[in-house]
Amino acid sequence: VYMSVYGPMIFVTNQWGGGDRVAGILARRLAEKMRKGMTLSAAMKASGMDFDPQEIAIVEAAEEWGRLPRGLRHLSDFQRAQRD
């Protein structure tokens, strides 16, 4: 799970600078929660201010439809559009 979340998060966090480092920190926080049985969206919600509600909604929809990898790509596209 950690590696599948880490890749898309590098782009997501590059907007803050130091994307690799920040993505690693966020991915570790999420992985800890997911190892305890949380879904990715629940882990994102539990992370407090780290994620916008729109980002969580994208992941929730992807989970519900069983298309999480595609949802993470959409999350990356959403972040790119926000940045541009």
Tab-separated table of N, CA, C and O in Angstrom:
chain	number	residue	atom	x	y	z
A	1	VAL	N	0.833	-1.194	0.000
A	1	VAL	CA	0.000	0.000	0.000
A	1	VAL	C	0.871	1.249	0.000
A	1	VAL	O	0.614	2.178	-0.736
A	2	TYR	N	1.935	1.247	0.815
A	2	TYR	CA	2.798	2.428	0.928
A	2	TYR	C	3.312	2.856	-0.440
A	2	TYR	O	3.208	4.003	-0.805
A	3	MET	N	3.856	1.916	-1.214
A	3	MET	CA	4.423	2.283	-2.508
A	3	MET	C	3.344	2.725	-3.487
A	3	MET	O	3.570	3.614	-4.275
A	4	SER	N	2.161	2.125	-3.450
A	4	SER	CA	1.119	2.518	-4.381
A	4	SER	C	0.603	3.922	-4.092
A	4	SER	O	0.143	4.607	-4.981
A	5	VAL	N	0.696	4.370	-2.860
A	5	VAL	CA	0.272	5.716	-2.488
A	5	VAL	C	1.402	6.708	-2.714
A	5	VAL	O	1.176	7.836	-3.128
A	6	TYR	N	2.642	6.288	-2.507
A	6	TYR	CA	3.784	7.196	-2.540
A	6	TYR	C	3.982	7.851	-3.899
A	6	TYR	O	4.179	9.055	-3.981
A	7	GLY	N	3.909	7.094	-4.979
A	7	GLY	CA	4.165	7.640	-6.314
A	7	GLY	C	3.303	8.852	-6.652
A	7	GLY	O	3.818	9.929	-6.943
A	8	PRO	N	1.967	8.714	-6.636
A	8	PRO	CA	1.129	9.869	-6.953
A	8	PRO	C	1.309	11.018	-5.965
A	8	PRO	O	1.134	12.179	-6.319
A	9	MET	N	1.686	10.715	-4.728
A	9	MET	CA	1.825	11.777	-3.738
A	9	MET	C	3.034	12.660	-4.003
A	9	MET	O	3.068	13.798	-3.569
A	10	ILE	N	4.031	12.148	-4.714
A	10	ILE	CA	5.182	12.987	-5.028
A	10	ILE	C	4.725	14.190	-5.826
A	10	ILE	O	5.065	15.324	-5.525
A	11	PHE	N	3.889	13.959	-6.862
A	11	PHE	CA	3.393	15.092	-7.635
A	11	PHE	C	2.494	15.975	-6.796
A	11	PHE	O	2.598	17.191	-6.828
A	12	VAL	N	1.597	15.359	-6.051
A	12	VAL	CA	0.644	16.118	-5.245
A	12	VAL	C	1.367	17.086	-4.322
A	12	VAL	O	0.963	18.224	-4.143
A	13	THR	N	2.475	16.650	-3.732
A	13	THR	CA	3.157	17.473	-2.749
A	13	THR	C	4.238	18.357	-3.347
A	13	THR	O	4.770	19.214	-2.656
A	14	ASN	N	4.556	18.215	-4.615
A	14	ASN	CA	5.588	19.058	-5.224
A	14	ASN	C	5.185	20.523	-5.239
A	14	ASN	O	6.036	21.398	-5.315
A	15	GLN	N	3.892	20.785	-5.141
A	15	GLN	CA	3.453	22.177	-5.117
A	15	GLN	C	3.966	22.911	-3.881
A	15	GLN	O	4.044	24.123	-3.854
A	16	TRP	N	4.331	22.182	-2.838
A	16	TRP	CA	4.842	22.795	-1.617
A	16	TRP	C	6.360	22.849	-1.600
A	16	TRP	O	6.946	23.390	-0.681
A	17	GLY	N	7.009	22.258	-2.583
A	17	GLY	CA	8.468	22.161	-2.582
A	17	GLY	C	8.894	20.986	-1.721
A	17	GLY	O	8.220	20.612	-0.776
A	18	GLY	N	10.013	20.378	-2.089
A	18	GLY	CA	10.478	19.213	-1.336
A	18	GLY	C	9.509	18.063	-1.437
A	18	GLY	O	9.291	17.340	-0.472
A	19	GLY	N	8.914	17.875	-2.621
A	19	GLY	CA	7.852	16.895	-2.806
A	19	GLY	C	8.192	15.493	-2.349
A	19	GLY	O	7.365	14.834	-1.741
A	20	ASP	N	9.397	15.027	-2.654
A	20	ASP	CA	9.767	13.666	-2.260
A	20	ASP	C	9.712	13.504	-0.744
A	20	ASP	O	9.179	12.527	-0.232
A	21	ARG	N	10.271	14.459	-0.026
A	21	ARG	CA	10.307	14.372	1.436
A	21	ARG	C	8.905	14.454	2.021
A	21	ARG	O	8.516	13.644	2.863
A	22	VAL	N	8.129	15.424	1.552
A	22	VAL	CA	6.769	15.602	2.069
A	22	VAL	C	5.900	14.394	1.714
A	22	VAL	O	5.143	13.900	2.550
A	23	ALA	N	6.036	13.891	0.488
A	23	ALA	CA	5.254	12.723	0.080
A	23	ALA	C	5.582	11.520	0.949
A	23	ALA	O	4.691	10.763	1.335
A	24	GLY	N	6.851	11.359	1.268
A	24	GLY	CA	7.245	10.244	2.129
A	24	GLY	C	6.631	10.339	3.507
A	24	GLY	O	6.148	9.341	4.057
A	25	ILE	N	6.621	11.540	4.057
A	25	ILE	CA	6.029	11.748	5.385
A	25	ILE	C	4.534	11.454	5.347
A	25	ILE	O	4.006	10.730	6.193
A	26	LEU	N	3.838	12.008	4.362
A	26	LEU	CA	2.394	11.787	4.258
A	26	LEU	C	2.076	10.317	4.012
A	26	LEU	O	1.147	9.766	4.606
A	27	ALA	N	2.852	9.675	3.135
A	27	ALA	CA	2.605	8.263	2.832
A	27	ALA	C	2.811	7.393	4.067
A	27	ALA	O	2.042	6.455	4.303
A	28	ARG	N	3.829	7.708	4.863
A	28	ARG	CA	4.050	6.929	6.094
A	28	ARG	C	2.890	7.108	7.056
A	28	ARG	O	2.432	6.140	7.683
A	29	ARG	N	2.400	8.338	7.199
A	29	ARG	CA	1.254	8.579	8.089
A	29	ARG	C	0.033	7.786	7.632
A	29	ARG	O	-0.682	7.188	8.442
A	30	LEU	N	-0.213	7.806	6.320
A	30	LEU	CA	-1.359	7.073	5.785
A	30	LEU	C	-1.169	5.574	5.958
A	30	LEU	O	-2.099	4.862	6.343
A	31	ALA	N	0.032	5.086	5.667
A	31	ALA	CA	0.306	3.646	5.765
A	31	ALA	C	0.089	3.140	7.186
A	31	ALA	O	-0.453	2.046	7.383
A	32	GLU	N	0.486	3.926	8.182
A	32	GLU	CA	0.283	3.523	9.579
A	32	GLU	C	-1.197	3.328	9.872
A	32	GLU	O	-1.598	2.343	10.505
A	33	LYS	N	-2.010	4.246	9.409
A	33	LYS	CA	-3.456	4.160	9.646
A	33	LYS	C	-4.072	3.005	8.865
A	33	LYS	O	-4.952	2.304	9.362
A	34	MET	N	-3.598	2.799	7.647
A	34	MET	CA	-4.146	1.736	6.809
A	34	MET	C	-3.761	0.353	7.341
A	34	MET	O	-4.532	-0.586	7.215
A	35	ARG	N	-2.586	0.240	7.945
A	35	ARG	CA	-2.204	-1.042	8.560
A	35	ARG	C	-3.146	-1.400	9.702
A	35	ARG	O	-3.299	-2.563	10.046
A	36	LYS	N	-3.776	-0.400	10.289
A	36	LYS	CA	-4.734	-0.631	11.375
A	36	LYS	C	-6.142	-0.883	10.843
A	36	LYS	O	-7.084	-0.972	11.617
A	37	GLY	N	-6.283	-0.964	9.515
A	37	GLY	CA	-7.568	-1.316	8.924
A	37	GLY	C	-8.354	-0.191	8.287
A	37	GLY	O	-9.445	-0.419	7.771
A	38	MET	N	-7.837	1.025	8.325
A	38	MET	CA	-8.554	2.144	7.703
A	38	MET	C	-8.417	2.081	6.189
A	38	MET	O	-7.403	1.628	5.668
A	39	THR	N	-9.446	2.560	5.497
A	39	THR	CA	-9.320	2.754	4.058
A	39	THR	C	-8.443	3.975	3.819
A	39	THR	O	-8.186	4.759	4.746
A	40	LEU	N	-8.002	4.147	2.585
A	40	LEU	CA	-7.166	5.309	2.272
A	40	LEU	C	-7.923	6.608	2.551
A	40	LEU	O	-7.380	7.524	3.168
A	41	SER	N	-9.184	6.678	2.136
A	41	SER	CA	-9.938	7.922	2.361
A	41	SER	C	-10.132	8.192	3.852
A	41	SER	O	-10.036	9.345	4.292
A	42	ALA	N	-10.382	7.153	4.636
A	42	ALA	CA	-10.533	7.337	6.083
A	42	ALA	C	-9.217	7.795	6.699
A	42	ALA	O	-9.207	8.658	7.578
A	43	ALA	N	-8.118	7.243	6.230
A	43	ALA	CA	-6.800	7.668	6.724
A	43	ALA	C	-6.531	9.121	6.359
A	43	ALA	O	-5.982	9.878	7.157
A	44	MET	N	-6.940	9.512	5.160
A	44	MET	CA	-6.772	10.910	4.747
A	44	MET	C	-7.592	11.835	5.645
A	44	MET	O	-7.106	12.880	6.068
A	45	LYS	N	-8.836	11.443	5.929
A	45	LYS	CA	-9.686	12.255	6.816
A	45	LYS	C	-9.064	12.371	8.208
A	45	LYS	O	-9.080	13.432	8.817
A	46	ALA	N	-8.527	11.272	8.697
A	46	ALA	CA	-7.947	11.243	10.042
A	46	ALA	C	-6.636	12.015	10.124
A	46	ALA	O	-6.165	12.316	11.218
A	47	SER	N	-6.070	12.363	8.976
A	47	SER	CA	-4.803	13.092	8.961
A	47	SER	C	-4.986	14.579	9.210
A	47	SER	O	-4.012	15.327	9.196
A	48	GLY	N	-6.199	15.016	9.404
A	48	GLY	CA	-6.438	16.423	9.710
A	48	GLY	C	-6.380	17.297	8.478
A	48	GLY	O	-7.024	17.014	7.491
A	49	MET	N	-5.567	18.328	8.536
A	49	MET	CA	-5.523	19.351	7.499
A	49	MET	C	-4.618	18.984	6.324
A	49	MET	O	-4.404	19.801	5.439
A	50	ASP	N	-4.071	17.781	6.286
A	50	ASP	CA	-3.150	17.407	5.217
A	50	ASP	C	-3.818	17.315	3.851
A	50	ASP	O	-3.168	17.478	2.830
A	51	PHE	N	-5.123	17.034	3.807
A	51	PHE	CA	-5.820	16.808	2.545
A	51	PHE	C	-7.086	17.642	2.476
A	51	PHE	O	-7.801	17.780	3.458
A	52	ASP	N	-7.379	18.171	1.274
A	52	ASP	CA	-8.604	18.933	1.048
A	52	ASP	C	-9.792	17.976	0.946
A	52	ASP	O	-9.629	16.828	0.516
A	53	PRO	N	-10.987	18.458	1.262
A	53	PRO	CA	-12.182	17.614	1.121
A	53	PRO	C	-12.367	17.093	-0.309
A	53	PRO	O	-12.821	15.972	-0.512
A	54	GLN	N	-11.988	17.898	-1.315
A	54	GLN	CA	-12.115	17.471	-2.706
A	54	GLN	C	-11.188	16.297	-3.001
A	54	GLN	O	-11.557	15.365	-3.721
A	55	GLU	N	-9.988	16.324	-2.431
A	55	GLU	CA	-9.037	15.232	-2.624
A	55	GLU	C	-9.582	13.945	-2.001
A	55	GLU	O	-9.525	12.882	-2.615
A	56	ILE	N	-10.118	14.072	-0.814
A	56	ILE	CA	-10.679	12.906	-0.129
A	56	ILE	C	-11.876	12.360	-0.904
A	56	ILE	O	-12.023	11.140	-1.047
A	57	ALA	N	-12.703	13.246	-1.448
A	57	ALA	CA	-13.877	12.812	-2.214
A	57	ALA	C	-13.471	12.011	-3.450
A	57	ALA	O	-14.127	11.012	-3.793
A	58	ILE	N	-12.408	12.423	-4.118
A	58	ILE	CA	-11.923	11.683	-5.285
A	58	ILE	C	-11.522	10.270	-4.880
A	58	ILE	O	-11.880	9.286	-5.537
A	59	VAL	N	-10.796	10.152	-3.782
A	59	VAL	CA	-10.335	8.839	-3.311
A	59	VAL	C	-11.520	7.999	-2.844
A	59	VAL	O	-11.600	6.799	-3.142
A	60	GLU	N	-12.461	8.613	-2.131
A	60	GLU	CA	-13.654	7.873	-1.676
A	60	GLU	C	-14.424	7.287	-2.858
A	60	GLU	O	-14.829	6.122	-2.821
A	61	ALA	N	-14.624	8.098	-3.889
A	61	ALA	CA	-15.356	7.614	-5.066
A	61	ALA	C	-14.598	6.462	-5.722
A	61	ALA	O	-15.206	5.456	-6.118
A	62	ALA	N	-13.293	6.596	-5.830
A	62	ALA	CA	-12.482	5.538	-6.436
A	62	ALA	C	-12.562	4.250	-5.622
A	62	ALA	O	-12.645	3.151	-6.189
A	63	GLU	N	-12.555	4.381	-4.297
A	63	GLU	CA	-12.682	3.193	-3.434
A	63	GLU	C	-14.028	2.513	-3.640
A	63	GLU	O	-14.108	1.285	-3.742
A	64	GLU	N	-15.088	3.314	-3.682
A	64	GLU	CA	-16.432	2.762	-3.828
A	64	GLU	C	-16.596	2.021	-5.150
A	64	GLU	O	-17.303	1.027	-5.220
A	65	TRP	N	-15.939	2.508	-6.189
A	65	TRP	CA	-16.047	1.892	-7.507
A	65	TRP	C	-14.984	0.828	-7.741
A	65	TRP	O	-14.949	0.207	-8.798
A	66	GLY	N	-14.095	0.631	-6.772
A	66	GLY	CA	-13.044	-0.371	-6.926
A	66	GLY	C	-11.976	0.022	-7.931
A	66	GLY	O	-11.380	-0.837	-8.574
A	67	ARG	N	-11.735	1.319	-8.066
A	67	ARG	CA	-10.783	1.825	-9.059
A	67	ARG	C	-9.786	2.797	-8.426
A	67	ARG	O	-9.583	3.906	-8.904
A	68	LEU	N	-9.169	2.358	-7.357
A	68	LEU	CA	-8.269	3.250	-6.625
A	68	LEU	C	-7.075	3.727	-7.458
A	68	LEU	O	-6.758	4.926	-7.436
A	69	PRO	N	-6.389	2.870	-8.218
A	69	PRO	CA	-5.258	3.386	-9.018
A	69	PRO	C	-5.691	4.507	-9.971
A	69	PRO	O	-5.023	5.529	-10.085
A	70	ARG	N	-6.836	4.310	-10.607
A	70	ARG	CA	-7.356	5.347	-11.504
A	70	ARG	C	-7.717	6.608	-10.714
A	70	ARG	O	-7.482	7.729	-11.163
A	71	GLY	N	-8.292	6.433	-9.533
A	71	GLY	CA	-8.635	7.573	-8.687
A	71	GLY	C	-7.410	8.368	-8.269
A	71	GLY	O	-7.448	9.598	-8.205
A	72	LEU	N	-6.309	7.678	-8.004
A	72	LEU	CA	-5.075	8.382	-7.641
A	72	LEU	C	-4.540	9.181	-8.829
A	72	LEU	O	-3.996	10.274	-8.648
A	73	ARG	N	-4.714	8.648	-10.036
A	73	ARG	CA	-4.318	9.429	-11.220
A	73	ARG	C	-5.193	10.673	-11.337
A	73	ARG	O	-4.716	11.758	-11.658
A	74	HIS	N	-6.499	10.515	-11.072
A	74	HIS	CA	-7.405	11.676	-11.109
A	74	HIS	C	-7.018	12.694	-10.028
A	74	HIS	O	-7.103	13.908	-10.259
A	75	LEU	N	-6.612	12.203	-8.888
A	75	LEU	CA	-6.165	13.103	-7.821
A	75	LEU	C	-4.957	13.909	-8.285
A	75	LEU	O	-4.881	15.117	-8.066
A	76	SER	N	-4.038	13.249	-8.947
A	76	SER	CA	-2.871	13.937	-9.479
A	76	SER	C	-3.288	14.981	-10.518
A	76	SER	O	-2.796	16.117	-10.509
A	77	ASP	N	-4.223	14.632	-11.399
A	77	ASP	CA	-4.732	15.585	-12.395
A	77	ASP	C	-5.413	16.764	-11.727
A	77	ASP	O	-5.256	17.914	-12.147
A	78	PHE	N	-6.183	16.494	-10.672
A	78	PHE	CA	-6.860	17.553	-9.921
A	78	PHE	C	-5.840	18.521	-9.339
A	78	PHE	O	-5.984	19.741	-9.437
A	79	GLN	N	-4.780	17.967	-8.751
A	79	GLN	CA	-3.740	18.813	-8.162
A	79	GLN	C	-3.041	19.641	-9.227
A	79	GLN	O	-2.726	20.811	-9.017
A	80	ARG	N	-2.779	19.040	-10.381
A	80	ARG	CA	-2.129	19.766	-11.476
A	80	ARG	C	-3.011	20.928	-11.927
A	80	ARG	O	-2.522	22.035	-12.129
A	81	ALA	N	-4.308	20.689	-12.046
A	81	ALA	CA	-5.241	21.746	-12.466
A	81	ALA	C	-5.300	22.863	-11.428
A	81	ALA	O	-5.387	24.037	-11.780
A	82	GLN	N	-5.244	22.503	-10.152
A	82	GLN	CA	-5.259	23.502	-9.069
A	82	GLN	C	-4.027	24.379	-9.136
A	82	GLN	O	-4.068	25.568	-8.844
A	83	ARG	N	-2.911	23.760	-9.477
A	83	ARG	CA	-1.632	24.481	-9.506
A	83	ARG	C	-1.554	25.424	-10.697
A	83	ARG	O	-1.012	26.509	-10.601
A	84	ASP	N	-2.102	24.992	-11.856
A	84	ASP	CA	-2.011	25.794	-13.082
A	84	ASP	C	-2.953	26.928	-13.103
A	84	ASP	O	-3.469	27.618	-12.585
